[in-house]
XYZ file of N, CA and C in Angstrom:
324
model
N -7.559 -17.317 -1.619
C -8.001 -16.101 -2.242
C -6.808 -15.482 -2.964
N -6.884 -15.330 -4.237
C -5.772 -14.787 -5.015
C -6.069 -13.333 -5.387
N -5.102 -12.477 -5.129
C -5.215 -11.090 -5.547
C -4.351 -10.913 -6.775
N -4.825 -10.131 -7.702
C -4.180 -10.015 -8.986
C -3.261 -8.821 -9.008
N -2.134 -9.053 -9.593
C -1.168 -7.985 -9.729
C -0.917 -7.749 -11.199
N 0.058 -6.979 -11.499
C 0.289 -6.439 -12.823
C 0.128 -7.451 -13.959
N 0.708 -8.612 -13.863
C 0.689 -9.542 -14.980
C -0.643 -10.282 -15.117
N -1.279 -10.600 -14.003
C -2.525 -11.363 -14.034
C -3.713 -10.526 -14.491
N -3.675 -9.239 -14.257
C -4.830 -8.382 -14.471
C -5.255 -8.327 -15.934
N -4.329 -8.495 -16.841
C -4.652 -8.333 -18.254
C -5.544 -9.445 -18.800
N -5.680 -10.529 -18.067
C -6.528 -11.630 -18.517
C -7.970 -11.471 -18.070
N -8.214 -10.657 -17.056
C -9.545 -10.358 -16.545
C -10.284 -11.579 -16.012
N -9.563 -12.657 -15.802
C -10.152 -13.838 -15.182
C -9.247 -14.294 -14.053
N -9.849 -14.732 -12.978
C -9.112 -15.297 -11.871
C -8.711 -16.712 -12.280
N -7.427 -16.985 -12.410
C -6.956 -18.280 -12.915
C -7.311 -19.424 -11.978
N -7.397 -19.156 -10.673
C -7.692 -20.218 -9.712
C -9.128 -20.724 -9.838
N -10.074 -19.820 -9.997
C -11.483 -20.223 -10.005
C -12.164 -20.056 -11.359
N -11.454 -19.515 -12.350
C -12.013 -19.291 -13.680
C -13.293 -18.455 -13.644
N -13.276 -17.409 -12.848
C -14.397 -16.472 -12.834
C -13.845 -15.055 -12.934
N -14.661 -14.098 -13.306
C -14.172 -12.719 -13.490
C -13.545 -12.150 -12.214
N -12.602 -11.249 -12.411
C -11.928 -10.588 -11.295
C -12.904 -9.647 -10.604
N -12.907 -9.668 -9.294
C -13.730 -8.757 -8.499
C -12.910 -7.495 -8.249
N -13.109 -6.477 -9.079
C -12.300 -5.267 -9.005
C -12.546 -4.481 -7.721
N -13.773 -4.521 -7.218
C -14.067 -3.831 -5.952
C -13.258 -4.443 -4.816
N -13.183 -5.766 -4.818
C -12.432 -6.476 -3.789
C -10.941 -6.151 -3.917
N -10.467 -6.108 -5.144
C -9.061 -5.785 -5.384
C -8.757 -4.349 -4.952
N -9.663 -3.431 -5.243
C -9.491 -2.038 -4.837
C -9.439 -1.932 -3.307
N -10.328 -2.652 -2.639
C -10.362 -2.648 -1.174
C -9.072 -3.236 -0.607
N -8.570 -4.290 -1.250
C -7.319 -4.932 -0.831
C -6.160 -3.935 -0.882
N -6.049 -3.193 -1.982
C -4.965 -2.226 -2.127
C -5.144 -1.041 -1.180
N -6.392 -0.648 -0.922
C -6.646 0.440 0.019
C -6.188 0.035 1.424
N -6.472 -1.199 1.799
C -6.070 -1.699 3.109
C -4.540 -1.693 3.223
N -3.867 -2.173 2.188
C -2.403 -2.205 2.203
C -1.813 -0.793 2.169
N -2.478 0.121 1.490
C -2.028 1.516 1.474
C -2.060 2.077 2.899
N -3.137 1.798 3.610
C -3.255 2.274 4.988
C -2.202 1.634 5.892
N -1.894 0.364 5.666
C -0.840 -0.290 6.444
C 0.512 0.375 6.178
N 0.773 0.719 4.937
C 2.007 1.417 4.589
C 2.090 2.775 5.250
N 0.975 3.496 5.271
C 0.940 4.804 5.930
C 1.191 4.655 7.427
N 0.561 3.663 8.020
C 0.746 3.417 9.448
C 2.204 3.071 9.746
N 2.805 2.245 8.910
C 4.210 1.890 9.084
C 5.117 3.101 8.965
N 4.819 3.983 8.033
C 5.627 5.191 7.850
C 5.533 6.095 9.077
N 4.338 6.258 9.598
C 4.152 7.099 10.779
C 4.847 6.488 11.994
N 4.686 5.183 12.181
C 5.299 4.512 13.329
C 6.824 4.581 13.254
N 7.393 4.306 12.087
C 8.845 4.347 11.942
C 9.373 5.770 12.100
N 8.628 6.741 11.598
C 9.018 8.146 11.767
C 9.013 8.561 13.225
N 7.998 8.112 13.950
C 7.912 8.429 15.379
C 9.067 7.772 16.133
N 9.402 6.541 15.771
C 10.513 5.853 16.426
C 11.839 6.552 16.113
N 11.992 7.039 14.882
C 13.207 7.774 14.517
C 13.344 9.031 15.370
N 12.250 9.749 15.560
C 12.289 10.948 16.403
C 12.597 10.587 17.857
N 12.048 9.488 18.309
C 12.306 9.005 19.665
C 13.796 8.713 19.853
N 14.392 8.042 18.884
C 15.823 7.723 18.965
C 16.680 8.983 18.853
N 16.256 9.943 18.081
C 16.982 11.212 17.983
C 16.997 11.907 19.338
N 15.862 11.893 20.011
C 15.758 12.482 21.355
C 16.658 11.730 22.332
N 16.662 10.401 22.261
C 17.496 9.588 23.146
C 18.989 9.860 22.907
N 19.358 10.081 21.657
C 20.761 10.369 21.339
C 21.211 11.649 22.033
N 20.332 12.639 22.125
C 20.672 13.898 22.805
C 20.723 13.716 24.318
N 19.813 12.916 24.837
C 19.706 12.745 26.289
C 20.729 11.755 26.856
N 21.246 10.867 26.014
C 22.158 9.814 26.461
C 23.447 9.877 25.640
N 24.310 10.861 25.927
C 25.512 11.047 25.101
C 26.457 9.846 25.113
N 26.411 9.057 26.161
C 27.281 7.889 26.261
C 26.960 6.858 25.174
N 25.692 6.736 24.827
C 25.257 5.775 23.814
C 24.688 6.479 22.578
N 25.121 7.702 22.347
C 24.569 8.513 21.255
C 24.758 7.848 19.898
N 25.899 7.220 19.679
C 26.157 6.597 18.378
C 25.149 5.482 18.094
N 24.874 4.671 19.095
C 23.897 3.578 18.950
C 22.508 4.136 18.602
N 22.134 5.206 19.313
C 20.820 5.811 19.064
C 20.761 6.463 17.677
N 21.871 7.048 17.248
C 21.912 7.691 15.931
C 21.740 6.637 14.830
N 22.371 5.481 14.996
C 22.223 4.402 14.010
C 20.776 3.919 13.969
N 20.169 3.730 15.141
C 18.762 3.301 15.190
C 17.858 4.351 14.542
N 18.179 5.621 14.775
C 17.394 6.708 14.177
C 17.460 6.645 12.651
N 18.649 6.447 12.115
C 18.818 6.411 10.668
C 18.136 5.195 10.041
N 18.200 4.070 10.730
C 17.512 2.874 10.228
C 16.000 3.106 10.225
N 15.483 3.668 11.315
C 14.040 3.941 11.400
C 13.606 4.941 10.332
N 14.447 5.937 10.066
C 14.119 6.917 9.022
C 14.059 6.238 7.656
N 14.992 5.321 7.390
C 14.984 4.591 6.117
C 13.740 3.709 6.008
N 13.351 3.091 7.105
C 12.140 2.262 7.113
C 10.913 3.135 6.841
N 10.896 4.328 7.432
C 9.766 5.248 7.219
C 9.652 5.629 5.746
N 10.778 5.902 5.120
C 10.772 6.250 3.689
C 10.292 5.064 2.859
N 10.767 3.872 3.194
C 10.340 2.675 2.473
C 8.855 2.407 2.632
N 8.351 2.568 3.841
C 6.922 2.355 4.081
C 6.088 3.400 3.346
N 6.585 4.627 3.303
C 5.885 5.674 2.541
C 5.846 5.349 1.060
N 6.949 4.822 0.545
C 6.994 4.406 -0.859
C 6.040 3.265 -1.134
N 5.954 2.336 -0.191
C 5.020 1.209 -0.339
C 3.569 1.716 -0.342
N 3.272 2.660 0.547
C 1.920 3.233 0.591
C 1.594 3.918 -0.732
N 2.570 4.639 -1.275
C 2.374 5.310 -2.559
C 2.141 4.286 -3.675
N 2.894 3.187 -3.655
C 2.733 2.122 -4.641
C 1.325 1.521 -4.563
N 0.868 1.238 -3.356
C -0.465 0.655 -3.183
C -1.560 1.647 -3.570
N -1.323 2.941 -3.347
C -2.283 3.962 -3.774
C -2.429 3.905 -5.296
N -1.305 3.759 -5.985
C -1.333 3.658 -7.445
C -2.084 2.394 -7.882
N -1.841 1.281 -7.206
C -2.523 0.022 -7.541
C -4.027 0.135 -7.294
N -4.401 0.843 -6.243
C -5.823 1.047 -5.933
C -6.496 1.842 -7.050
N -5.831 2.911 -7.494
C -6.377 3.711 -8.586
C -6.463 2.888 -9.868
N -5.468 2.041 -10.088
C -5.458 1.185 -11.270
C -6.632 0.199 -11.243
N -6.908 -0.373 -10.078
C -8.025 -1.315 -9.947
C -9.349 -0.604 -10.207
N -9.463 0.634 -9.716
C -10.675 1.419 -9.931
C -10.856 1.707 -11.423
N -9.749 2.034 -12.089
C -9.787 2.319 -13.525
C -10.156 1.060 -14.318
N -9.608 -0.073 -13.924
C -9.926 -1.350 -14.572
C -11.404 -1.688 -14.418
N -11.942 -1.409 -13.243
C -13.365 -1.692 -13.014
C -14.225 -0.865 -13.956
N -13.875 0.410 -14.100
C -14.647 1.264 -15.002
C -14.538 0.784 -16.443
N -13.348 0.330 -16.821
C -13.126 -0.095 -18.204
C -13.807 -1.430 -18.514
N -13.858 -2.334 -17.525
C -14.378 -3.670 -17.798
C -15.580 -4.046 -16.959
N -15.893 -3.222 -16.019
C -16.974 -3.557 -15.097
C -18.284 -2.959 -15.506
N -18.999 -2.549 -14.504
C -20.339 -2.000 -14.702
C -20.268 -0.663 -15.424
N -21.195 -0.466 -16.279
C -21.330 0.824 -16.961
C -22.377 1.628 -16.197
N -21.982 2.813 -15.785
C -22.912 3.660 -15.025
C -23.596 4.632 -15.990
N -24.901 4.619 -15.970
C -25.674 5.518 -16.813
C -26.270 6.597 -15.924
N -25.855 7.813 -16.174
C -26.384 8.930 -15.385
C -27.582 9.516 -16.107
N -28.686 9.607 -15.398
C -29.905 10.114 -16.012
C -30.019 11.629 -15.890
N -29.358 12.203 -14.926
C -29.475 13.639 -14.711
C -28.146 14.323 -14.830
């Protein structure tokens, strides 16, 4: 199963199977990855707070805990950025579907 990214999308055909791109499937794919990024950001943020607490409670190993806290904070920021990137890709897939997919006719 091939998911299309920036360069492949402009052809509007899945190169592997030579059939049109399923934009709904692509949108769902990016939504799932966006949620994974959000989950990663929350988990890494919680771990950073946990290590910050440990640094206060364990002064003997405070430096080790502070380093772990900073690494976890950086991971949280990276995961948040990834979630934001996937959110943008999801919106892009939705926009592509409207531009090339079904035309919705509103009667009312």
